[in-house]
Amino acid sequence: MTAELICFEGRCRSRYAITEPIYNCPRCGGLLEAAYSKPESSVAEWKALWRARRTSNAPLDQSGVWRYREFIPFLADYSRVVTLREGSTPILDGRLAAEYGGLDRLRFKHQGFNPTGSFKDNGMTCGVAQALRLGMTRVACVSTGNTSASMAAYASAAGLQPIIFIPYGNIAYGKLAQALEYGARTFQVEANFDQILALVRQLAERLGIYLLNSINPFRIEGQKTIMLEMMDQLDWRVPDWVVLPGGNLGNTSAFGKGLREMKELGLIDRLPRLAVIQAAGAAPFYDLMRAADRSQLHAVVHPETLATAIKIGDPVSWPKALHEVNTTCGVVEQVSEQEIADAKAVIGKAGIGCEPASAATLAGIRKLTAAGTIAKGSDVVAVLTGNVLKDPDYVHQYHTGVLKAPDNTVIKSNFGNAPVVVPNDAGVIEVMLRG
Ligand SMILES: *Cc1c(COP(=O)(O)O)cnc(C)c1O
């Protein structure tokens, strides 16, 4: 098995050693992806091996990423891999949510069950493994929150120094709290995500720090396993649709690559369609899909949404994401702040819960079924990307009717569930509970 890095640009396709510490193609500036020679094992052998590992107590086998290591064979050996038992996330039936979304049935693949509460862990265990292999001592990222929480945990667990850059005043508290607790050197910069990314790329180059943003091709490899694990859990029966939120579009790229590779290897016989949902205030990919000329994405200069995980105006991975959406006959939809907030409360009421960006999935499904794009009887899996506790302020404000959209309009608490203040009087409370 050989692994290498290949430029994603069709007209370049330059190849580099898998151990080059590069994030973009040195020749053309294009995105890079990991590519592998054809495996020798048969598909049936792999499926049996992966299933058998679920009963193993070996740390790598317990990881929902490294259990599938034959699918992401970029390392020469696994002795230094650090796993926090990422992946192995459940697929949950959301009956109430299905009805709200206009579907007979809806299942959620909940990445919020990860060790730091988001799908970033699936990618980060791979990114950190590559940093260790390259002999790096420091890793950095710019993040709307979850990447920093995840990188802080994995880098610290691996004995690397995590350095994180976040937009000042634009981060959910659960996420910042994690970065601090996991020991990251944390810089809050007075700039937006896209501006800070440019800054950090400069610093990484000058100081020899390994960058773990989602342009890092090894994070994409790890996130591919979300689709592989989903297919394993579905006994390899391919759903009609996989729905996910889109921000920097790393996950869209990873899901598409994972699905394509599974089909090429014969692990699945067809591709599900990808539906990528963006927040209307940060929807450059949605705009691109509606444009006559899709050769260049036009960045949103001031992205705005309370779903901070997808508040990105200039998504770096758009060329890959465009390819994957096209390959799967996918669609891109946008949803409003009110739609996200209500969908989130419905997912909560179904006993599942998620952070705002994740709820864009259900809001998008509701629109896409209403438009007839997704049929009522379709087999749909929505990927919930983050845990409900990531953004407790948002939850409390929604349920108490004081949540405000970025344009200062109040978001209606349509599914609100405010706490009730009562006197210390059993009689009074009894009357209320009987009512
Ligand atoms: C990072 C993140 C996203 C966006 O994923 P991209 O790969 O940037 O498109 C969505 N939801 C949550 C919770 C995230 O942490």
PDB file of N, CA, C and O in Angstrom, residues 122 127 235 312 317 337 354:
ATOM      1  N   ASN A 122     -13.108  13.275  14.918  1.00  0.00           N
ATOM      2  CA  ASN A 122     -12.818  12.232  13.917  1.00  0.00           C
ATOM      3  C   ASN A 122     -11.624  12.629  13.057  1.00  0.00           C
ATOM      4  O   ASN A 122     -10.795  11.790  12.707  1.00  0.00           O
ATOM      5  N   GLY A 127      -5.140  14.195  12.175  1.00  0.00           N
ATOM      6  CA  GLY A 127      -4.253  15.349  11.995  1.00  0.00           C
ATOM      7  C   GLY A 127      -3.119  15.342  13.006  1.00  0.00           C
ATOM      8  O   GLY A 127      -1.961  15.616  12.669  1.00  0.00           O
ATOM      9  N   ASP A 235     -25.595  -1.603   8.022  1.00  0.00           N
ATOM     10  CA  ASP A 235     -25.383  -2.893   7.349  1.00  0.00           C
ATOM     11  C   ASP A 235     -25.222  -2.717   5.838  1.00  0.00           C
ATOM     12  O   ASP A 235     -25.696  -3.539   5.054  1.00  0.00           O
ATOM     13  N   ILE A 312     -19.067  31.236   8.234  1.00  0.00           N
ATOM     14  CA  ILE A 312     -17.870  31.306   7.416  1.00  0.00           C
ATOM     15  C   ILE A 312     -18.226  31.866   6.051  1.00  0.00           C
ATOM     16  O   ILE A 312     -19.128  31.359   5.377  1.00  0.00           O
ATOM     17  N   SER A 317     -12.625  24.920   1.377  1.00  0.00           N
ATOM     18  CA  SER A 317     -12.735  23.630   0.679  1.00  0.00           C
ATOM     19  C   SER A 317     -13.799  23.624  -0.418  1.00  0.00           C
ATOM     20  O   SER A 317     -14.224  22.561  -0.866  1.00  0.00           O
ATOM     21  N   GLU A 337     -32.351  32.153  10.433  1.00  0.00           N
ATOM     22  CA  GLU A 337     -32.048  32.015  11.866  1.00  0.00           C
ATOM     23  C   GLU A 337     -33.247  31.431  12.618  1.00  0.00           C
ATOM     24  O   GLU A 337     -33.090  30.580  13.489  1.00  0.00           O
ATOM     25  N   CYS A 354     -28.824  19.135  20.037  1.00  0.00           N
ATOM     26  CA  CYS A 354     -27.626  19.413  19.227  1.00  0.00           C
ATOM     27  C   CYS A 354     -27.332  20.895  19.301  1.00  0.00           C
ATOM     28  O   CYS A 354     -28.118  21.661  19.863  1.00  0.00           O
TER      29      CYS A 354
END
